[in-house]
PDB file of C-alpha atoms in Angstrom:
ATOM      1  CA  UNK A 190       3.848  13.831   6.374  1.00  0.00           C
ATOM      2  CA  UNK A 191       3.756  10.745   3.999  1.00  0.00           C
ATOM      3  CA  UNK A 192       3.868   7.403   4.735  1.00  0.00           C
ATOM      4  CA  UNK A 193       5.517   5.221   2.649  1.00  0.00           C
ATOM      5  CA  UNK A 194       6.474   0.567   2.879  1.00  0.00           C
ATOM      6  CA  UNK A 195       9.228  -0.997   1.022  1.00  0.00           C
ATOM      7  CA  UNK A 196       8.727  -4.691   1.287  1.00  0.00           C
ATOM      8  CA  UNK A 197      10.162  -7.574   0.109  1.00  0.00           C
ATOM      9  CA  UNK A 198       8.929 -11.032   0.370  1.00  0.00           C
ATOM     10  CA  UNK A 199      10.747 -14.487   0.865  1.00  0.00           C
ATOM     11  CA  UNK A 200       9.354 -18.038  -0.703  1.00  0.00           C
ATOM     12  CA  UNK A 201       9.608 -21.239   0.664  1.00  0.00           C
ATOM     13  CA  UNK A 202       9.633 -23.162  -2.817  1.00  0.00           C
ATOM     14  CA  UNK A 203      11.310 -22.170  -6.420  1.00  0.00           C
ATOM     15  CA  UNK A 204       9.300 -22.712  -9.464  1.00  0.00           C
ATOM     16  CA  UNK A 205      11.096 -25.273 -10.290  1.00  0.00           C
ATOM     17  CA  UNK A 206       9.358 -27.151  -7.360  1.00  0.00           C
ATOM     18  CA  UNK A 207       5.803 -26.121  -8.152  1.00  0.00           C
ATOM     19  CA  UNK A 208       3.615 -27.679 -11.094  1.00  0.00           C
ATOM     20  CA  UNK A 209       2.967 -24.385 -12.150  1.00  0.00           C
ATOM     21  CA  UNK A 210       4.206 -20.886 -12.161  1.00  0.00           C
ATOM     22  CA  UNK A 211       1.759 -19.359 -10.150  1.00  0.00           C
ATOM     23  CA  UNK A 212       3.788 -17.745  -7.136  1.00  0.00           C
ATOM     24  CA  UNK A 213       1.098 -17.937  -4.678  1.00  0.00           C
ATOM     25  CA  UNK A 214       2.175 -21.858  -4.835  1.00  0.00           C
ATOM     26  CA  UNK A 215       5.149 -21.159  -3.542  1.00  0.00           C
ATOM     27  CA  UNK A 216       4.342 -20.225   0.150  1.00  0.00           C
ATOM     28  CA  UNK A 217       5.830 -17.470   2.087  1.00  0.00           C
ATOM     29  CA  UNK A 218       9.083 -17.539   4.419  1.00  0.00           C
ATOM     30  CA  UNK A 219       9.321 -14.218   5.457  1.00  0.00           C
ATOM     31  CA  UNK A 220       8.123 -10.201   4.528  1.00  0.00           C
ATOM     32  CA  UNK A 221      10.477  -8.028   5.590  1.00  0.00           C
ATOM     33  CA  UNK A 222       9.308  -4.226   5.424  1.00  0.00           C
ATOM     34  CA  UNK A 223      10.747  -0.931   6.337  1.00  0.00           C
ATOM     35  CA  UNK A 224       8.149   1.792   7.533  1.00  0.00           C
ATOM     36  CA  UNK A 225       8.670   5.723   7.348  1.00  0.00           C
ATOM     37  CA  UNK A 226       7.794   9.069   7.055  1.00  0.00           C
ATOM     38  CA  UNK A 227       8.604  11.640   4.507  1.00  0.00           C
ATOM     39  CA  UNK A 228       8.061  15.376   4.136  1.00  0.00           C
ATOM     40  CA  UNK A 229       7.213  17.193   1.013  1.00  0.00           C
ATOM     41  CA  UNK A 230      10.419  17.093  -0.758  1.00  0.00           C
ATOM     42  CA  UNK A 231      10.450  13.002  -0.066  1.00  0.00           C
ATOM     43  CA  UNK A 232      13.289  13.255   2.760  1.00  0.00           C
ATOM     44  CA  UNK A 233      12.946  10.412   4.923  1.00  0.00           C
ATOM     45  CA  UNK A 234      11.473  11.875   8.924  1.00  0.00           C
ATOM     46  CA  UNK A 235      11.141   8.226  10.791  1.00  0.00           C
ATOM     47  CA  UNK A 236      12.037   4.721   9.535  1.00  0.00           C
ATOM     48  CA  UNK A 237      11.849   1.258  10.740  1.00  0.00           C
ATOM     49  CA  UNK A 238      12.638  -2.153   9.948  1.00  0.00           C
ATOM     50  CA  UNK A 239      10.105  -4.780  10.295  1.00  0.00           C
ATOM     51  CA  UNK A 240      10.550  -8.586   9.617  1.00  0.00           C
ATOM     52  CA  UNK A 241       7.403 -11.078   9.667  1.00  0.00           C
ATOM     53  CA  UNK A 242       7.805 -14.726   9.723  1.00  0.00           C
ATOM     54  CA  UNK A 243       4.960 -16.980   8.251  1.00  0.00           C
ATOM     55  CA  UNK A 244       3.097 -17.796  11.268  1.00  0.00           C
ATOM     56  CA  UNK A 245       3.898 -13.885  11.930  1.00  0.00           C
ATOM     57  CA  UNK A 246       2.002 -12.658   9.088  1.00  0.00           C
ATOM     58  CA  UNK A 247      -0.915 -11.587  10.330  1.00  0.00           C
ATOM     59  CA  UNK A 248       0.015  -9.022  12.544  1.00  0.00           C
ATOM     60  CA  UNK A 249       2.085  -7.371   9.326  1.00  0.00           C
ATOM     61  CA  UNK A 250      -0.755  -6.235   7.482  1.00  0.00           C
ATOM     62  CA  UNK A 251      -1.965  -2.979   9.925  1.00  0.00           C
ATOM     63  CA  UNK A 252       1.742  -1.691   8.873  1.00  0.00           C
ATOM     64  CA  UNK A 253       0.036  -1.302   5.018  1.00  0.00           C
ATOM     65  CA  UNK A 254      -3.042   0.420   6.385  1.00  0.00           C
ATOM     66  CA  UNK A 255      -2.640   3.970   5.213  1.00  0.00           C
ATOM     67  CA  UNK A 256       0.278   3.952   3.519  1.00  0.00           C
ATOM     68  CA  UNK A 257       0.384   6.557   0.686  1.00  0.00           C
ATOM     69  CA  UNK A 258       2.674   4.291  -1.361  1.00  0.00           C
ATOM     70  CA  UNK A 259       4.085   0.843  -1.096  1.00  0.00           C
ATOM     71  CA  UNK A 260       7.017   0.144  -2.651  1.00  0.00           C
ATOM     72  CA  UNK A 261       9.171  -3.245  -4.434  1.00  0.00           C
ATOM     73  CA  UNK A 262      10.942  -4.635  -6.843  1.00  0.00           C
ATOM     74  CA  UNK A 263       8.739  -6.861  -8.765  1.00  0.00           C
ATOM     75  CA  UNK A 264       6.067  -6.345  -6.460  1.00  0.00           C
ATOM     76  CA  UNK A 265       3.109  -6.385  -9.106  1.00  0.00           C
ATOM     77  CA  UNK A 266       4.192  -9.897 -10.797  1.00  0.00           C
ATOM     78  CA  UNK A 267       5.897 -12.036  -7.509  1.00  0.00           C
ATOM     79  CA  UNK A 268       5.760 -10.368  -4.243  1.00  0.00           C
ATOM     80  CA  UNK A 269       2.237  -9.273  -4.209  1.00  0.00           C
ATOM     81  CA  UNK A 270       0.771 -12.838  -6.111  1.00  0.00           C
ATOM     82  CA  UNK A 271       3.134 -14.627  -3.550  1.00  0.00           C
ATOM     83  CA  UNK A 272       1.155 -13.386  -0.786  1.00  0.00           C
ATOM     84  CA  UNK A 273      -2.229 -14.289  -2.005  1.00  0.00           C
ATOM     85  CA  UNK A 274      -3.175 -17.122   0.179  1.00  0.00           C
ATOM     86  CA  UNK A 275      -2.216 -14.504   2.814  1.00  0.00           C
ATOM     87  CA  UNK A 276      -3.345 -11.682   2.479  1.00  0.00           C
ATOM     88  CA  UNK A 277      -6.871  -9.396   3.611  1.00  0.00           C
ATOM     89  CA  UNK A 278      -8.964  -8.516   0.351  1.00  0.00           C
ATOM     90  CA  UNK A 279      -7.656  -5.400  -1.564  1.00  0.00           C
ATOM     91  CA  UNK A 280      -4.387  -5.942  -0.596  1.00  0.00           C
ATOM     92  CA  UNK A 281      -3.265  -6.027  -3.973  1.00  0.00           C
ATOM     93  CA  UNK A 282      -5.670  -2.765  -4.189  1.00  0.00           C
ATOM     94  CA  UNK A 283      -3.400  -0.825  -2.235  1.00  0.00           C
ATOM     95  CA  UNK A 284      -1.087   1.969  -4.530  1.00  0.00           C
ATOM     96  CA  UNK A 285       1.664   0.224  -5.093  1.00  0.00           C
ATOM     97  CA  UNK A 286       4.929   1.571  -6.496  1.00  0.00           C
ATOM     98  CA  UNK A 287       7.071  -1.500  -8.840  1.00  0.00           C
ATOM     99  CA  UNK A 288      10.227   0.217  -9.888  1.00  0.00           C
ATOM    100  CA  UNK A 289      10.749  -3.158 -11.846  1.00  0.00           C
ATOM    101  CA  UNK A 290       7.295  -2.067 -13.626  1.00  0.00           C
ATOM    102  CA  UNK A 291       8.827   1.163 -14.363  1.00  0.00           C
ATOM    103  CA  UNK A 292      11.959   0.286 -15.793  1.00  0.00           C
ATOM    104  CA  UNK A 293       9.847  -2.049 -18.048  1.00  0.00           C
ATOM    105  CA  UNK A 294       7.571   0.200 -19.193  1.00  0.00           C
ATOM    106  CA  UNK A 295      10.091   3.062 -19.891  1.00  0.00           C
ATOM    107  CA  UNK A 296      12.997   0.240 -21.592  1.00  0.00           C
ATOM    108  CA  UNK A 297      10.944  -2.279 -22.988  1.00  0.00           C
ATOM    109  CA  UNK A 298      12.682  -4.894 -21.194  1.00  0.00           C
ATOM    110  CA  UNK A 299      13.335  -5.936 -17.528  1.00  0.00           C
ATOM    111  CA  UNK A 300      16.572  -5.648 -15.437  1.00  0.00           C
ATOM    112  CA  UNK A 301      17.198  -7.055 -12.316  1.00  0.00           C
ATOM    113  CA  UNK A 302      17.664  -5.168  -9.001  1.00  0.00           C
ATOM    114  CA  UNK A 303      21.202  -6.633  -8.053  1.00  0.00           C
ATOM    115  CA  UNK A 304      21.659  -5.153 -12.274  1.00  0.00           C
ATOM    116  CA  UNK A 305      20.411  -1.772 -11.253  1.00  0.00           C
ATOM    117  CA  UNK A 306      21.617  -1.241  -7.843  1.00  0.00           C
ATOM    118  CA  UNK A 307      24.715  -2.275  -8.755  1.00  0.00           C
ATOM    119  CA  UNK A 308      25.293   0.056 -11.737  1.00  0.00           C
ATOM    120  CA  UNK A 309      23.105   3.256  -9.568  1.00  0.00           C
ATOM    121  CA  UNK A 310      24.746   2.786  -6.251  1.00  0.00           C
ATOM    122  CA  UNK A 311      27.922   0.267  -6.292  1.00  0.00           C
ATOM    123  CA  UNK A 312      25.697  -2.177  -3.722  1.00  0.00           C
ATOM    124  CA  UNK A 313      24.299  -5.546  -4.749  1.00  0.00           C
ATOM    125  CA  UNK A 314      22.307  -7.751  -2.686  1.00  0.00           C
ATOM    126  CA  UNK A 315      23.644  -9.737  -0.256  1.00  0.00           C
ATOM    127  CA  UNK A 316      22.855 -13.111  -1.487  1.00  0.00           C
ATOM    128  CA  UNK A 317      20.745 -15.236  -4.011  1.00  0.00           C
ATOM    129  CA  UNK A 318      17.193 -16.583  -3.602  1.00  0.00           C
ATOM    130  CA  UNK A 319      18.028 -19.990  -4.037  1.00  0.00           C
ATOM    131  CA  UNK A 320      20.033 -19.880  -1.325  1.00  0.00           C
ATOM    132  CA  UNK A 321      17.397 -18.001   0.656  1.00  0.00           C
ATOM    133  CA  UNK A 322      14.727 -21.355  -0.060  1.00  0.00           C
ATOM    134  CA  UNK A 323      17.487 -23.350   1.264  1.00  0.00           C
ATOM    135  CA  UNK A 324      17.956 -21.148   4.722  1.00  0.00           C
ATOM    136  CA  UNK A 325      14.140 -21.598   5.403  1.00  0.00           C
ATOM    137  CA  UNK A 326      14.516 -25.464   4.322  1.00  0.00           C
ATOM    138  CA  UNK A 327      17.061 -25.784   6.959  1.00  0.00           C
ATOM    139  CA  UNK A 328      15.563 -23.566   9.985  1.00  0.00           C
ATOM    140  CA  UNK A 329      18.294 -23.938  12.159  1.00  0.00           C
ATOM    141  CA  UNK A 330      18.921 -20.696  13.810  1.00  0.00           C
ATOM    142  CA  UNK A 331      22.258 -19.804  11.722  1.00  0.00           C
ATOM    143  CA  UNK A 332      20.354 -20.086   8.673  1.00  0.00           C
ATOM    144  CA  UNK A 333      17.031 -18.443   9.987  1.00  0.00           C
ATOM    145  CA  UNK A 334      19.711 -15.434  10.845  1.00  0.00           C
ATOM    146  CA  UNK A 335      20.757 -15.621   7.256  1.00  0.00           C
ATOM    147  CA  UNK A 336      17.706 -15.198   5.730  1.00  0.00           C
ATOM    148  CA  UNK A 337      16.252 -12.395   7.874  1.00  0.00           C
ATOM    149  CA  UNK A 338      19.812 -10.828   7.062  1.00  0.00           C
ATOM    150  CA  UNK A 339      19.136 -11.605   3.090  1.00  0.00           C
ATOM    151  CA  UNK A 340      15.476 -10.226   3.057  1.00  0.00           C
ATOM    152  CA  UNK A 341      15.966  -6.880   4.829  1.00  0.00           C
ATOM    153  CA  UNK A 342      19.257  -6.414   2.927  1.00  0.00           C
ATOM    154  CA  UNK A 343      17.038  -6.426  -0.030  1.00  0.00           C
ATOM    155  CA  UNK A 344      14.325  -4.056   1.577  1.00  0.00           C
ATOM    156  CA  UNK A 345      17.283  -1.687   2.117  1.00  0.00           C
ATOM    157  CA  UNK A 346      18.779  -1.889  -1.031  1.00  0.00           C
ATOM    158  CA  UNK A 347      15.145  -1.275  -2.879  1.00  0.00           C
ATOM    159  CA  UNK A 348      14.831   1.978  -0.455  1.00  0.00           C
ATOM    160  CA  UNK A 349      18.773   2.964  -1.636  1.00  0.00           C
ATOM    161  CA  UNK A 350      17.417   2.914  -5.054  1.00  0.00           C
ATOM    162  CA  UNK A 351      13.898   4.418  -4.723  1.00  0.00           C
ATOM    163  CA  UNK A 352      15.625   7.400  -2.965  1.00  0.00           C
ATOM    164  CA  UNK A 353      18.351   8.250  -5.400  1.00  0.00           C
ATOM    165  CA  UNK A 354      15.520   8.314  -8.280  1.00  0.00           C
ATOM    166  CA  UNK A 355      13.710  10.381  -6.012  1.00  0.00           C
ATOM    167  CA  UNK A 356      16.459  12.724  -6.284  1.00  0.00           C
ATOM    168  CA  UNK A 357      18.351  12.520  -8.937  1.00  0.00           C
ATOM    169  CA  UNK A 358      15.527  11.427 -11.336  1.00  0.00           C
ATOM    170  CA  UNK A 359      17.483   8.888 -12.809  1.00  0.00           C
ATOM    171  CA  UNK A 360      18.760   4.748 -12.530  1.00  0.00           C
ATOM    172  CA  UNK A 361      21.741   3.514 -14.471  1.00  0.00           C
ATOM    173  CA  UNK A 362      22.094   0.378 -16.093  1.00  0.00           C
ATOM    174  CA  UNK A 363      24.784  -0.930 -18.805  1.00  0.00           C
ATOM    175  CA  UNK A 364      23.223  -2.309 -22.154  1.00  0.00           C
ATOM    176  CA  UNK A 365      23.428  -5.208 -23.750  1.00  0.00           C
ATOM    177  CA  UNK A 366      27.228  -3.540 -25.511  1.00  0.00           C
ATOM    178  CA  UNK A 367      27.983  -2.762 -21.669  1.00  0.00           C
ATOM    179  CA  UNK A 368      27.552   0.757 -22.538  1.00  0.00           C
ATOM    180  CA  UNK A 369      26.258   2.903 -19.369  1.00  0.00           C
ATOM    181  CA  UNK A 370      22.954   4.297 -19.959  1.00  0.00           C
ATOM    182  CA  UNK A 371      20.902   5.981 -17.894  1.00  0.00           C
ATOM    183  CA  UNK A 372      17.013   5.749 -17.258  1.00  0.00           C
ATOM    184  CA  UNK A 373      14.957   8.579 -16.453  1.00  0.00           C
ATOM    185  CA  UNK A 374      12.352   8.512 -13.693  1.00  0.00           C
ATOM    186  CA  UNK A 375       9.872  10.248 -11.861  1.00  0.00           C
ATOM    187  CA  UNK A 376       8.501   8.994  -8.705  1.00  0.00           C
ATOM    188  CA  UNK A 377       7.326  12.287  -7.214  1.00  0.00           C
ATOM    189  CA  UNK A 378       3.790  11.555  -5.666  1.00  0.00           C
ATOM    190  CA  UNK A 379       0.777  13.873  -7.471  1.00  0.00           C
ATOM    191  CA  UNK A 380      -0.051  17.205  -5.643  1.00  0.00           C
ATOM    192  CA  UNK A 381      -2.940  15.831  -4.564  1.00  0.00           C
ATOM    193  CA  UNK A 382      -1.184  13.596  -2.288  1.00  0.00           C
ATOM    194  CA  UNK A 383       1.201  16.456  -1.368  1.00  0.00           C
ATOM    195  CA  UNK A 384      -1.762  18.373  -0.059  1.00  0.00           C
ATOM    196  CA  UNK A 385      -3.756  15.569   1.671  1.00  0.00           C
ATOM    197  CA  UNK A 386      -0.500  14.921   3.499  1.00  0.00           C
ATOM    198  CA  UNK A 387      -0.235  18.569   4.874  1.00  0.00           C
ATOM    199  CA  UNK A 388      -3.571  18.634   6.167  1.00  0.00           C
ATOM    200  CA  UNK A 389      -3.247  15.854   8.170  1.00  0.00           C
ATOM    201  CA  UNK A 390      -0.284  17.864   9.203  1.00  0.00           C
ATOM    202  CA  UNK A 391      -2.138  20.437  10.540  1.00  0.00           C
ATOM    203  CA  UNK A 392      -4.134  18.602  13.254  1.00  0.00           C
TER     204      UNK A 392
END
């Protein structure tokens, strides 16, 4: 079996209230991550939902520990810098899968998630992350609700995406005429992994 973590991670701050644009300036509200097993063929076994407040944080990190892929949405450029001041040494070590990062490297340009989900799956997230800085600015209970609600919406709607590239090898997006387009992807894992994973099966 494989292990995989689809995270997403929650700011106290916009850049607009930092001096720089460094995200690890920007302090951490809440990581929400969903945890599971696949088999071979990337079918999900197991999965749960996890959701880690700031003063929560460090008892999220054994969830990473021996995970044969972590996955995001602009993981390698916000989530991942975010959690800097946070995080154990080599976090940002770990093999991390950006399917932002992908979609870059393959189009030469960026889209967002709410762009791609939207146009792959008919979902979009659930809210905005300005409105998400404002929940944690708040903390009452309704709007500590809301933002849990916000950041594991966007966990879940990451996974929805990951899994239909996993199967149908493919994202859509419209371009810039509002054409549909489609990107092609591969996120199978290397054989190696494959194999590693059924030994560990085996005992």
């Amino acid at each position: 079996m494989i292990t995989e973590v689809i995270f997403d991670v929650e700011t106290q701050k916009l850049f607009s209230e930092i001096e720089d644009f460094d995200p690890a300036n920007l302090g951490i509200s809440i990581v929400s991550l969903y945890v599971r097993t696949v088999n071979d063929a990337q079918e999900e076994i197991a999965g749960r939902m996890y959701s880690f407040w700031e003063h929560e944080l460090a008892d999220m990190w054994k969830h990473f520990s021996g995970a044969q892929r972590i996955i995001g949405f602009n993981t390698v450029k916000f989530d991942i810098p975010a959690l800097k001041n946070y995080s154990p040494t080599g976090f940002e070590q770990l093999p991390h899968f950006d399917i932002m990062k992908l979609v870059r490297e393959n189009l030469g340009f960026s889209l967002s998630l709410n762009h791609l989900a939207g146009q792959t799956l008919g979902e979009h997230k659930a809210d905005v992350g300005t409105n998400a800085v404002e929940y944690w600015k708040k903390r009452d209970q309704e709007s500590l609700a809301k933002l849990k609600f916000y950041c594991e919406a966007d966990v879940t709607l990451t996974r929805n995406l990951y899994d239909y590239g996993v199967k149908q090898k493919h994202l859509k997006y419209l371009d810039k005429w509002n054409n549909p387009k489609e990107i092609p992807v591969d996120f199978s894992y290397p054989q190696s992994v494959i194999d590693a994973s059924r030994q560990i099966g085996l005992f």
